[in-house]
PDB file of N, CA and C in Angstrom:
ATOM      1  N   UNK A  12      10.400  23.390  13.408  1.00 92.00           N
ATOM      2  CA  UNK A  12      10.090  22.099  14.020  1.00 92.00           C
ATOM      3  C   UNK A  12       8.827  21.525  13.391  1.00 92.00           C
ATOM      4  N   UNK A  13       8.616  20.242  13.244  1.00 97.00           N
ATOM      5  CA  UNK A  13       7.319  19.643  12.539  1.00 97.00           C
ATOM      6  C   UNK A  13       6.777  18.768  14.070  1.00 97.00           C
ATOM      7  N   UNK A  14       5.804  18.620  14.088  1.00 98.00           N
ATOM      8  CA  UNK A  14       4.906  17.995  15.030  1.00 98.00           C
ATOM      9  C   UNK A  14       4.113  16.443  14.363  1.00 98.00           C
ATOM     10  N   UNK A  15       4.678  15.380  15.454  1.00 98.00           N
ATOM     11  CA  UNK A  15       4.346  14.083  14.879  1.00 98.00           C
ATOM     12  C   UNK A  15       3.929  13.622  15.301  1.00 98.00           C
ATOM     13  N   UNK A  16       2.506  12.498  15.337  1.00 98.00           N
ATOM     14  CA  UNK A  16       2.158  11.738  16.032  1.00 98.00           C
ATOM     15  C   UNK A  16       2.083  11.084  16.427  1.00 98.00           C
ATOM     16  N   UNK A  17       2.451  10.088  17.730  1.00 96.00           N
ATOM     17  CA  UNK A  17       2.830   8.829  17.936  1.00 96.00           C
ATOM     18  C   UNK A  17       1.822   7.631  18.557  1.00 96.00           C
ATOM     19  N   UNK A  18       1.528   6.835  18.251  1.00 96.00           N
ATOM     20  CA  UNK A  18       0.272   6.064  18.903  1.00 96.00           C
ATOM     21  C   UNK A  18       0.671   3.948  19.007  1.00 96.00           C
ATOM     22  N   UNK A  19       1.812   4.185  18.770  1.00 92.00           N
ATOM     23  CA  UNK A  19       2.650   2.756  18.426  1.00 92.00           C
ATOM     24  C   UNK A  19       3.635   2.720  18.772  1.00 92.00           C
ATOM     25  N   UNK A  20       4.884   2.822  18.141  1.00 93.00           N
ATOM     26  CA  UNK A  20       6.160   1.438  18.137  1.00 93.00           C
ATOM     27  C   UNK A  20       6.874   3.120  18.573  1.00 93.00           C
ATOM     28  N   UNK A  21       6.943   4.119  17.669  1.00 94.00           N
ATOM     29  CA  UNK A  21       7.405   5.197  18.160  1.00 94.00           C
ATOM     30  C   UNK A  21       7.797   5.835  18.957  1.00 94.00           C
ATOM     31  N   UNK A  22       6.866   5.465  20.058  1.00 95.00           N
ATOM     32  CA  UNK A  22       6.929   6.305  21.653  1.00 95.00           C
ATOM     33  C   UNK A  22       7.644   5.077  22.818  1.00 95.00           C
ATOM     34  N   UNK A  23       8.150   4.313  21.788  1.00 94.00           N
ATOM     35  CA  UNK A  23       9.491   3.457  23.062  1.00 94.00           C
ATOM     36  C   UNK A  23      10.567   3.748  22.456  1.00 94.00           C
ATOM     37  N   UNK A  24      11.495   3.609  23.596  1.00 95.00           N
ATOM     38  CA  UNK A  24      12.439   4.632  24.080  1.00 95.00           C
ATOM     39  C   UNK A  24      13.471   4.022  22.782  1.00 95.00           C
ATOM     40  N   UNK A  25      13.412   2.923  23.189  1.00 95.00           N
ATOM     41  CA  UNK A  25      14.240   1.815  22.458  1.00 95.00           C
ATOM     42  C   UNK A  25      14.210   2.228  20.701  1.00 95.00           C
ATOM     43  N   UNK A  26      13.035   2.105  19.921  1.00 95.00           N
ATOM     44  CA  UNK A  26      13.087   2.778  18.636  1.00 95.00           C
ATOM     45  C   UNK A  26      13.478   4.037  18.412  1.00 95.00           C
ATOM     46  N   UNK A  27      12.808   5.251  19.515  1.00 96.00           N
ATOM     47  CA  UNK A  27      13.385   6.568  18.771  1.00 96.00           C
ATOM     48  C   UNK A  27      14.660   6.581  19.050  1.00 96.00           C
ATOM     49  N   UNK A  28      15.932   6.041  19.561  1.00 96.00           N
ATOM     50  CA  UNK A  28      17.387   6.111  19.899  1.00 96.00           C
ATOM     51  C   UNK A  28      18.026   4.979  19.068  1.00 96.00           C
ATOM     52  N   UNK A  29      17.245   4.691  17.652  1.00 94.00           N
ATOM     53  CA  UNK A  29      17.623   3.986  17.025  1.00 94.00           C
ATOM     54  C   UNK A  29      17.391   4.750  15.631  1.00 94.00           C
ATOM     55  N   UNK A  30      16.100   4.966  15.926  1.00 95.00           N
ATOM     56  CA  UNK A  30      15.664   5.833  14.682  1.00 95.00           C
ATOM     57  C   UNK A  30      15.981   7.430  14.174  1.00 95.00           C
ATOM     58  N   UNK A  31      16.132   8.119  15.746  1.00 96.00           N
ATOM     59  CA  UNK A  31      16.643   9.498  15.645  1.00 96.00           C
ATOM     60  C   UNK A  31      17.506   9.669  16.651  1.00 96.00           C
ATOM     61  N   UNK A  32      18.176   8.406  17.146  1.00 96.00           N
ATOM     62  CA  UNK A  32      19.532   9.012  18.613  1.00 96.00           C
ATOM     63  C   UNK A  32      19.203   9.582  19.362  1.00 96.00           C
ATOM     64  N   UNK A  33      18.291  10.366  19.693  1.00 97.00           N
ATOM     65  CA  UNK A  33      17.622  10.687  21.184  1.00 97.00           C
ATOM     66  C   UNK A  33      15.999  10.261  21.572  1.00 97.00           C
ATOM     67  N   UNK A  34      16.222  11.081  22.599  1.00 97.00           N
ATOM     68  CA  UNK A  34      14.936  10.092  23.338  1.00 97.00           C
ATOM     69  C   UNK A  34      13.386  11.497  22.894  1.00 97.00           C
ATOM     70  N   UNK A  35      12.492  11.135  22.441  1.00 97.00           N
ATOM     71  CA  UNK A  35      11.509  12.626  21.682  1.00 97.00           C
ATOM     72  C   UNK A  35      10.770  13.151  23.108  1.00 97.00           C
ATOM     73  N   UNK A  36      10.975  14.416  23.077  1.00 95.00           N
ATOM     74  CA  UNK A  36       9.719  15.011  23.879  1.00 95.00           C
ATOM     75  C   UNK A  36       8.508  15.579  23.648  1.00 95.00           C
ATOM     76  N   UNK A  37       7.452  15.397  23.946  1.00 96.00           N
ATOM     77  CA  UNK A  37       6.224  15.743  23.361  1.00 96.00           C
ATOM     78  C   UNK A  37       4.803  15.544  24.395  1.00 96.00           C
ATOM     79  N   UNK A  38       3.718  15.915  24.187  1.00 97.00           N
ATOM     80  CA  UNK A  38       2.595  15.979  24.727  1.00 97.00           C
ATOM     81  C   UNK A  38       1.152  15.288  24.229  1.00 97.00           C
ATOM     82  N   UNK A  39       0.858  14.867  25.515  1.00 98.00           N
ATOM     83  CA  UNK A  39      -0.553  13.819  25.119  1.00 98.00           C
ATOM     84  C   UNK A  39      -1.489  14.793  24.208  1.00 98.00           C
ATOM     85  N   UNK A  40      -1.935  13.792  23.172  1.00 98.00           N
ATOM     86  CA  UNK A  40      -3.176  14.242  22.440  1.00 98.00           C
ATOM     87  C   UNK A  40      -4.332  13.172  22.203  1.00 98.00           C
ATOM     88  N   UNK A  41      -5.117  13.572  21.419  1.00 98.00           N
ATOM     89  CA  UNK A  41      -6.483  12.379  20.766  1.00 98.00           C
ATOM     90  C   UNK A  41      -6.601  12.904  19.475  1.00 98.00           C
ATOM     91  N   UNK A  42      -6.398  12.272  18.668  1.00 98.00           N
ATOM     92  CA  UNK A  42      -6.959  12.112  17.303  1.00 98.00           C
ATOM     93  C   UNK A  42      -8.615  11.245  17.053  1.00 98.00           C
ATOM     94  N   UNK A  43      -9.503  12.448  16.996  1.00 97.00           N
ATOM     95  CA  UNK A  43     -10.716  11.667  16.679  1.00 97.00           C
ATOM     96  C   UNK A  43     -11.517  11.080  15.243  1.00 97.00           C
ATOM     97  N   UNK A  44     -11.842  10.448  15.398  1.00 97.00           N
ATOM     98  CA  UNK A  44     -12.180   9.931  13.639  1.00 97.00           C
ATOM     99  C   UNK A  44     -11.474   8.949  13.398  1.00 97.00           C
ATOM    100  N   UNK A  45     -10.804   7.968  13.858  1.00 97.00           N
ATOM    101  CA  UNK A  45      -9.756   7.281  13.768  1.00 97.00           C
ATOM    102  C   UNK A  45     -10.118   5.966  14.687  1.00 97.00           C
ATOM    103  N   UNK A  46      -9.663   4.642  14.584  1.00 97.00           N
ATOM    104  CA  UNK A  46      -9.354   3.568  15.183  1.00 97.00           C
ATOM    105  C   UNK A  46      -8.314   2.944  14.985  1.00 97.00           C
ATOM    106  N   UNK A  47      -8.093   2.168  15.953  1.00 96.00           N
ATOM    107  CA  UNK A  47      -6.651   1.657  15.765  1.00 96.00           C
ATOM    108  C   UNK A  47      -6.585   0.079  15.121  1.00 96.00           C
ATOM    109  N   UNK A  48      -6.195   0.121  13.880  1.00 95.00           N
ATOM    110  CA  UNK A  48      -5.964  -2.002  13.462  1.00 95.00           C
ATOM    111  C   UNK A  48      -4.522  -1.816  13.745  1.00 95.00           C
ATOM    112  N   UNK A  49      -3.990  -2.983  12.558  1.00 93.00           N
ATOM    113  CA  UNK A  49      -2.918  -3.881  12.741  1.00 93.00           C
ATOM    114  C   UNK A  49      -2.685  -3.918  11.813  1.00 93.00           C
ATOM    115  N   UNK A  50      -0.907  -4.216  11.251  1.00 89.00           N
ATOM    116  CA  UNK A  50      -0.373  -4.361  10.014  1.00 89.00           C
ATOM    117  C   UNK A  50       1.001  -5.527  10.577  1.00 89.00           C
ATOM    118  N   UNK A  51       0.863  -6.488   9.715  1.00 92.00           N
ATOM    119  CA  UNK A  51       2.310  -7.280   9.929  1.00 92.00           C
ATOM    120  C   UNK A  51       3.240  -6.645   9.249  1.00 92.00           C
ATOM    121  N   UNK A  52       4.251  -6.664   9.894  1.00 90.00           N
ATOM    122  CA  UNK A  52       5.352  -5.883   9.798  1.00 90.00           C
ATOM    123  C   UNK A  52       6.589  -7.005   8.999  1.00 90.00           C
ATOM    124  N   UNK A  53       6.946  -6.951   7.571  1.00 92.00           N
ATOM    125  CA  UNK A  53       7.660  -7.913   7.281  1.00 92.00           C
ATOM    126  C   UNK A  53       8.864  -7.679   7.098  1.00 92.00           C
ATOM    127  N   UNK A  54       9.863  -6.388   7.491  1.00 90.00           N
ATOM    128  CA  UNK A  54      10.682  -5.357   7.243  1.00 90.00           C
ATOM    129  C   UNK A  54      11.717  -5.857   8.367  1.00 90.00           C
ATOM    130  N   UNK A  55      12.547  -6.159   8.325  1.00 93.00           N
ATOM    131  CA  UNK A  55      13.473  -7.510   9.251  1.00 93.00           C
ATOM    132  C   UNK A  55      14.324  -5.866   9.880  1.00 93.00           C
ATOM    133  N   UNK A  56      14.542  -4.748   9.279  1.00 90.00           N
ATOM    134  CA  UNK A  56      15.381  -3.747  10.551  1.00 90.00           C
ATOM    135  C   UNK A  56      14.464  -2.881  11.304  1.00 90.00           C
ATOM    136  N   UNK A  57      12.898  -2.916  10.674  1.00 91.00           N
ATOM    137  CA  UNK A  57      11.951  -2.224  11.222  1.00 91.00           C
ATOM    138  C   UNK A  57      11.572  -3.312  12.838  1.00 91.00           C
ATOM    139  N   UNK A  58      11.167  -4.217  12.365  1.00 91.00           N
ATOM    140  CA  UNK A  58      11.168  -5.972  13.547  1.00 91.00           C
ATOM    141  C   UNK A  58      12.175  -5.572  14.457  1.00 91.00           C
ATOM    142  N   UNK A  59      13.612  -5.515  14.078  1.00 92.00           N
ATOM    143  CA  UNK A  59      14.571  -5.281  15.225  1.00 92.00           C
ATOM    144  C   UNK A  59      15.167  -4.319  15.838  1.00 92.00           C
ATOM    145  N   UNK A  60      14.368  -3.421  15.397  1.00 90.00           N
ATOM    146  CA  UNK A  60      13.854  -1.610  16.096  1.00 90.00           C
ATOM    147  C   UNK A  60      13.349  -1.798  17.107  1.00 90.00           C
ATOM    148  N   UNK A  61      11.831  -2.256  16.514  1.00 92.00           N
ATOM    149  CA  UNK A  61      10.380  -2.573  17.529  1.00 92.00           C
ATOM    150  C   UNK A  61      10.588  -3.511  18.428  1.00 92.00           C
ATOM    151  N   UNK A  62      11.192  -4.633  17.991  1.00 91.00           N
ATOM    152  CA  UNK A  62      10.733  -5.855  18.947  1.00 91.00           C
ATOM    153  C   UNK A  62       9.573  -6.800  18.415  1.00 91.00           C
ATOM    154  N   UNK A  63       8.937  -5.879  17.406  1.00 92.00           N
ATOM    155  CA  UNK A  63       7.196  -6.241  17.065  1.00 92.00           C
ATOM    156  C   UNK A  63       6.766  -6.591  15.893  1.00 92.00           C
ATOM    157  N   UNK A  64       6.226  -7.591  15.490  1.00 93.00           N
ATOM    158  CA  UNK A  64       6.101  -8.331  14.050  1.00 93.00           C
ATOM    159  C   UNK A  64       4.727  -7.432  13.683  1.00 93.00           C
ATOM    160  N   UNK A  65       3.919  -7.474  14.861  1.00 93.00           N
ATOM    161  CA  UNK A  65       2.548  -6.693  14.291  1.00 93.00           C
ATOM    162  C   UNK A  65       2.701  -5.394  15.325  1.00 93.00           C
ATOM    163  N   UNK A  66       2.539  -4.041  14.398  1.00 93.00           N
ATOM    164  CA  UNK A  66       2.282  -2.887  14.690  1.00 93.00           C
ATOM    165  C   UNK A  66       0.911  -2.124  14.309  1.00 93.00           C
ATOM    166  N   UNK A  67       0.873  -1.377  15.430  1.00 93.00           N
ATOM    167  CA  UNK A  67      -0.754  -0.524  15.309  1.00 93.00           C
ATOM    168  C   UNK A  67      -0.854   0.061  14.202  1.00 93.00           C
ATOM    169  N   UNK A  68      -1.870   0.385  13.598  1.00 95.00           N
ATOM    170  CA  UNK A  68      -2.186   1.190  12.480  1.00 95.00           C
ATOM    171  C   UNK A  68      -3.398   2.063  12.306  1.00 95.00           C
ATOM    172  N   UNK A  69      -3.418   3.623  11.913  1.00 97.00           N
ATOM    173  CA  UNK A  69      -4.405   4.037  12.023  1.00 97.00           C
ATOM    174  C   UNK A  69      -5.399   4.044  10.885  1.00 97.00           C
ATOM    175  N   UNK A  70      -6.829   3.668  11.027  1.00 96.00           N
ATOM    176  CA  UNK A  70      -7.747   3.357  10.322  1.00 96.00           C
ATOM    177  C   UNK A  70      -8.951   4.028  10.595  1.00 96.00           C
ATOM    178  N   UNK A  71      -9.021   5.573   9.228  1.00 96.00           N
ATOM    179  CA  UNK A  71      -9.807   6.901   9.389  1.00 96.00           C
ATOM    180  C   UNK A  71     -11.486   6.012   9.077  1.00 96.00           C
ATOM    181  N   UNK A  72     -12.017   6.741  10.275  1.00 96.00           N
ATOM    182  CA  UNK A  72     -13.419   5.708  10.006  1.00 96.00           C
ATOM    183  C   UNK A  72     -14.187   7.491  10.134  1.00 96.00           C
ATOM    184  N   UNK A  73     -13.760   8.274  10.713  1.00 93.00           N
ATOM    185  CA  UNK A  73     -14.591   9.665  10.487  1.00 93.00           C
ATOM    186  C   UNK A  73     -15.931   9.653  11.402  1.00 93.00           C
ATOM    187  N   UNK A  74     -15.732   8.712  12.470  1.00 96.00           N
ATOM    188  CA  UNK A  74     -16.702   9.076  13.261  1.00 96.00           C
ATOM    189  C   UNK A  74     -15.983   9.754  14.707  1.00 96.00           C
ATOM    190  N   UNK A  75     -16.614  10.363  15.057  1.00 90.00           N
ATOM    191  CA  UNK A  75     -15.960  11.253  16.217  1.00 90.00           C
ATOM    192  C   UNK A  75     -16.014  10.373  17.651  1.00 90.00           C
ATOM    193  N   UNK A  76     -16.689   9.266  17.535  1.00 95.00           N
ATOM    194  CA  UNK A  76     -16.232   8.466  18.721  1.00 95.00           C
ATOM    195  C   UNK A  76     -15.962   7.787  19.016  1.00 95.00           C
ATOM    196  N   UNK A  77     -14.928   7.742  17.690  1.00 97.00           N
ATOM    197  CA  UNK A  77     -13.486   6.972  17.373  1.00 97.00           C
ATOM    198  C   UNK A  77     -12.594   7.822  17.982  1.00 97.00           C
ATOM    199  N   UNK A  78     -11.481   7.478  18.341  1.00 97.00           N
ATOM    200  CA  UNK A  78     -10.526   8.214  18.698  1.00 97.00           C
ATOM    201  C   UNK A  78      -9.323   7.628  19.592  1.00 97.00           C
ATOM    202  N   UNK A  79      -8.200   7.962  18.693  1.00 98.00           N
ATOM    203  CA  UNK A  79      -7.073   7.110  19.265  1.00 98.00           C
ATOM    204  C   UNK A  79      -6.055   8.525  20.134  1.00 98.00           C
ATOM    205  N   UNK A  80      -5.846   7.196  21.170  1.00 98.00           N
ATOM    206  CA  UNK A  80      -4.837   8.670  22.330  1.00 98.00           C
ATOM    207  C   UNK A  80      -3.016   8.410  21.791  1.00 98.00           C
ATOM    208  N   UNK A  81      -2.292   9.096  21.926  1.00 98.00           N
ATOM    209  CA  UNK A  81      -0.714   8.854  22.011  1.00 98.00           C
ATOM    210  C   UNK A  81      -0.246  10.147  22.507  1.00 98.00           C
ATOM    211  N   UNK A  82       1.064  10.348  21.927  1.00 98.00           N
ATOM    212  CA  UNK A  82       2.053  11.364  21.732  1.00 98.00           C
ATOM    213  C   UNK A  82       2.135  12.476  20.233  1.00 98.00           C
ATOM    214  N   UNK A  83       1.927  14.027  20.840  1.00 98.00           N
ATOM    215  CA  UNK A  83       2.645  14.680  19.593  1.00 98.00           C
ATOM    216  C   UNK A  83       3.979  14.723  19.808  1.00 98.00           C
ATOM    217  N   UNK A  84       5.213  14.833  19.263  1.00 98.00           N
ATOM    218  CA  UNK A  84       6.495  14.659  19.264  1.00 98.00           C
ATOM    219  C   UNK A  84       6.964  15.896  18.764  1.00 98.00           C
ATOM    220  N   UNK A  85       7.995  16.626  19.183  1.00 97.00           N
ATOM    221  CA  UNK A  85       8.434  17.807  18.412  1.00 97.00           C
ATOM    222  C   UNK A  85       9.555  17.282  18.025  1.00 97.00           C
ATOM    223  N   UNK A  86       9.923  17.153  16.144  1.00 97.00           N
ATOM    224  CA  UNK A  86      11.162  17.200  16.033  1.00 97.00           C
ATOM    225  C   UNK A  86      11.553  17.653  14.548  1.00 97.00           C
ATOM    226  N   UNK A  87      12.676  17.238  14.001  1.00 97.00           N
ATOM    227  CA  UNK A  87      13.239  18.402  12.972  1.00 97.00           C
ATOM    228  C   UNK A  87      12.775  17.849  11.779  1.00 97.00           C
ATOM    229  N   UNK A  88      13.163  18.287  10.695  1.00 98.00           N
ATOM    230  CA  UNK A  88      13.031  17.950   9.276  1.00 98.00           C
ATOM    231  C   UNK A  88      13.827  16.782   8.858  1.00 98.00           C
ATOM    232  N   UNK A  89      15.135  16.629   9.135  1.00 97.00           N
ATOM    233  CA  UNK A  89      15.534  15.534   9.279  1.00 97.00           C
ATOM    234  C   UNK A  89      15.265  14.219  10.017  1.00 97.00           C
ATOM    235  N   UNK A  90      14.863  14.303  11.168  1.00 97.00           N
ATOM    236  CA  UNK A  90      13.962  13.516  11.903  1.00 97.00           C
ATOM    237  C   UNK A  90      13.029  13.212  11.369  1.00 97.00           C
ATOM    238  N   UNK A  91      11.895  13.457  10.887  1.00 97.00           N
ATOM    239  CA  UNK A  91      10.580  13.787   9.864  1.00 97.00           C
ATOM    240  C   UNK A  91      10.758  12.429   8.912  1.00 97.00           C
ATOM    241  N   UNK A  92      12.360  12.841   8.011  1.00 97.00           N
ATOM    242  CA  UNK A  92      12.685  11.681   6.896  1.00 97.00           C
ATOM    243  C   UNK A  92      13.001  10.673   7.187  1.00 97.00           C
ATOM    244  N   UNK A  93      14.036  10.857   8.704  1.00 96.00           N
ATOM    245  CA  UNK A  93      13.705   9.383   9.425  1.00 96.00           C
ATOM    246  C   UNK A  93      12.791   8.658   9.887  1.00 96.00           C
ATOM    247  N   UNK A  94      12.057   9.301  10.372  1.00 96.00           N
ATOM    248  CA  UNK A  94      10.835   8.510  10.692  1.00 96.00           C
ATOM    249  C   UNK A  94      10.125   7.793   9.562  1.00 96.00           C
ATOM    250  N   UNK A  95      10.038   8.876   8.263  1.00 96.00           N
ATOM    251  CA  UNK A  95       9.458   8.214   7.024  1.00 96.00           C
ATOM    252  C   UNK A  95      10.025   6.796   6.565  1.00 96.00           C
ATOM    253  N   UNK A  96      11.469   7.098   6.874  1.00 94.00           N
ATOM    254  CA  UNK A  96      12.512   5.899   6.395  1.00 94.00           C
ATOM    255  C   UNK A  96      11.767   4.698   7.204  1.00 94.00           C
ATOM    256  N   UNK A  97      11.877   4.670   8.593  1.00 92.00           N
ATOM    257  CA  UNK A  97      11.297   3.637   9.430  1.00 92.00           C
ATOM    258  C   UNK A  97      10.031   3.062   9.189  1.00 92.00           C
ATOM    259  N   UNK A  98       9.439   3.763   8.844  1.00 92.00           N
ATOM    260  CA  UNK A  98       7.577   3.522   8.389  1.00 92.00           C
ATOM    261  C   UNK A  98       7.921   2.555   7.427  1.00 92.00           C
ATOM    262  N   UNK A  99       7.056   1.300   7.386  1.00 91.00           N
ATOM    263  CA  UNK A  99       6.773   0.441   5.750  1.00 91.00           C
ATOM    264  C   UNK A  99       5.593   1.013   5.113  1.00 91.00           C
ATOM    265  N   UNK A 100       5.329   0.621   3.853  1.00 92.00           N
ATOM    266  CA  UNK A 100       4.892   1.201   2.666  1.00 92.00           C
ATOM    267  C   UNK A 100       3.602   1.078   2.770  1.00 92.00           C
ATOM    268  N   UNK A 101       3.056   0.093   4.204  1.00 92.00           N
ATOM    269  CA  UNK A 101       1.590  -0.051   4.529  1.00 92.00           C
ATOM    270  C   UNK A 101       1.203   1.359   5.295  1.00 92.00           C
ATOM    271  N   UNK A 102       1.632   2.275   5.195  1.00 95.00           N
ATOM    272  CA  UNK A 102       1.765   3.559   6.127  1.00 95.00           C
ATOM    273  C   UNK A 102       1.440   4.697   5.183  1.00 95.00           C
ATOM    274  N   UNK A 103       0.918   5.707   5.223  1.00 96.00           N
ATOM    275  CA  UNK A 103       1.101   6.568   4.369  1.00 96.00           C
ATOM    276  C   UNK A 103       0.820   8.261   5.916  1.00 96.00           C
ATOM    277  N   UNK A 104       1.840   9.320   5.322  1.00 97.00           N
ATOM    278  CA  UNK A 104       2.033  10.193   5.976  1.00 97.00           C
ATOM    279  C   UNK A 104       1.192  11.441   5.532  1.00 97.00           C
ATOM    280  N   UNK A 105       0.221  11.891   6.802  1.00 97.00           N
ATOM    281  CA  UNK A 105      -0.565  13.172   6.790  1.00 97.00           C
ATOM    282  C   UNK A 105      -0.833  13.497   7.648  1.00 97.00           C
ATOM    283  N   UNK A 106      -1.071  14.845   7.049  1.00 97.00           N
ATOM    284  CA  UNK A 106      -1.456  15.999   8.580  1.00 97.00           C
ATOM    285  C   UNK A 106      -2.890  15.525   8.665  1.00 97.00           C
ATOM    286  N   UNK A 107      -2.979  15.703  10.103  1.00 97.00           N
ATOM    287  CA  UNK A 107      -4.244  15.758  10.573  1.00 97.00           C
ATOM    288  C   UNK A 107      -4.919  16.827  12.158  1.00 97.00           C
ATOM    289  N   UNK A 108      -5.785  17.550  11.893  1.00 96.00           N
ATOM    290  CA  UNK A 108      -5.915  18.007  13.326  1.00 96.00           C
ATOM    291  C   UNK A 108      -6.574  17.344  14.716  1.00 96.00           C
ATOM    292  N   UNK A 109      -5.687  17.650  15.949  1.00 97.00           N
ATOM    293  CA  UNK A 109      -6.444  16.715  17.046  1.00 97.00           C
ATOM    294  C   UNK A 109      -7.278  17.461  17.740  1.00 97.00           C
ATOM    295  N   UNK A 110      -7.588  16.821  19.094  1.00 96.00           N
ATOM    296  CA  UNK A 110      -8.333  17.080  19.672  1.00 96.00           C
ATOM    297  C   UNK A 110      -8.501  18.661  20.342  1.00 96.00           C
ATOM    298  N   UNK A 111      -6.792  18.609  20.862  1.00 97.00           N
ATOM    299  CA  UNK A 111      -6.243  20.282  21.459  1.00 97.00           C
ATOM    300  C   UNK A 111      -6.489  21.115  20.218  1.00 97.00           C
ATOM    301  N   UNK A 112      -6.809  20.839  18.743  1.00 97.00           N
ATOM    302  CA  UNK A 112      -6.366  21.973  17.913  1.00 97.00           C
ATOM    303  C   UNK A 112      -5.048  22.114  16.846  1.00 97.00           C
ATOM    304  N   UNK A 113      -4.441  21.323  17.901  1.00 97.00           N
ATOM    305  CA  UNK A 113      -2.387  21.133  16.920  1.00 97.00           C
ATOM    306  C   UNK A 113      -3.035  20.639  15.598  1.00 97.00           C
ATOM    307  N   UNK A 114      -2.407  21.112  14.708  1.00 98.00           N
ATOM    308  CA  UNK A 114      -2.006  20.048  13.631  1.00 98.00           C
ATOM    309  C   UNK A 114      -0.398  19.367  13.125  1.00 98.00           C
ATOM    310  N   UNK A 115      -0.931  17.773  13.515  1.00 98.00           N
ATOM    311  CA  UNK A 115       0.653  17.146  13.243  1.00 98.00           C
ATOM    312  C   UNK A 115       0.227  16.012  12.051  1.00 98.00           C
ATOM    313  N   UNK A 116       1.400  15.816  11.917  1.00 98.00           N
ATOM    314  CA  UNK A 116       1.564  14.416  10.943  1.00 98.00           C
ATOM    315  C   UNK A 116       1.344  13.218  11.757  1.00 98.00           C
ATOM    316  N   UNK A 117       0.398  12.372  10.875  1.00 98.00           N
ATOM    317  CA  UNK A 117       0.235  10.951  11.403  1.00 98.00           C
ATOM    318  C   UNK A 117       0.523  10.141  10.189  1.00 98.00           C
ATOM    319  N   UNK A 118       1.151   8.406  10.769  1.00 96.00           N
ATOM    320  CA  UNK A 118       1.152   7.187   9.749  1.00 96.00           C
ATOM    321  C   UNK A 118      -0.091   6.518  10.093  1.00 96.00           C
ATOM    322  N   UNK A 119      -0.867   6.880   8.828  1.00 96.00           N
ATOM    323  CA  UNK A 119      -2.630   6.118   8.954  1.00 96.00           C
ATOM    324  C   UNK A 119      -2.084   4.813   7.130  1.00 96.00           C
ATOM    325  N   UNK A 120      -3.231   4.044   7.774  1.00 95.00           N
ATOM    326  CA  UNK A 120      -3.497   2.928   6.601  1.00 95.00           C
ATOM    327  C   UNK A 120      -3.079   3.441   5.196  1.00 95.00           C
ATOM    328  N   UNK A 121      -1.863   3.120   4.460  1.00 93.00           N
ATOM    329  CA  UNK A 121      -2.473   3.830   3.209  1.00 93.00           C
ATOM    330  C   UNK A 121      -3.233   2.933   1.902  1.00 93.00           C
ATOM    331  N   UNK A 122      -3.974   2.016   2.452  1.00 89.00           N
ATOM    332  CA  UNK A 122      -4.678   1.498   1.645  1.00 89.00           C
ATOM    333  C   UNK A 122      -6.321   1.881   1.722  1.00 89.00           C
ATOM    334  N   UNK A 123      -6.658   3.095   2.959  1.00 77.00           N
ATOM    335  CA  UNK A 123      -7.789   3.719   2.961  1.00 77.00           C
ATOM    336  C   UNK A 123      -8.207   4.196   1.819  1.00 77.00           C
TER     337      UNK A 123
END
């Protein structure tokens, strides 16, 4: 199983049963070092996933009292590539450790 992080468009119900056919289960975390911006979303099947032209985005600022809350998500390897599939190219995918200790994958800025 891979562990993912969710802090956006992800953790409604409506995208993951679009994106991976079921509904994800997982547990609150904090990712610190981090704030949350914004990315317009210009991706017309990503838009009618979400609902959402502008989606959150994480933006590593490395101060510790920064810190964004969501969902870790447990799901498969295939799931993993879907999710990648869903992400636009303003996204880039890495592990990071949170607050509990887990280490999961997050979509942070990839123009950091």
């Amino acid at each position: 199983m891979q562990k993912l992080f969710s802090y956006g468009t992800l953790q409604q119900e409506n995208v993951q049963l679009a994106t991976f056919g079921r509904k994800l289960t997982g547990q609150a975390d904090c990712l610190l070092g981090y704030r949350l911006g914004e990315v317009e979303i210009l991706d017309a099947d990503v838009i009618a996933k979400s609902g959402k032209i502008f989606h959150p985005m994480l933006i590593k600022t490395e101060q510790p009292s920064d810190q964004v809350h969501g969902i870790i998500f447990d799901i498969t390897d295939d799931e993993l590539a879907q999710a990648d599939a869903y992400e636009v190219d303003a996204y880039v995918r890495v592990a990071a450790t949170f607050q509990s200790g887990q280490v999961a994958w997050i979509y942070a800025d990839a123009n950091a």
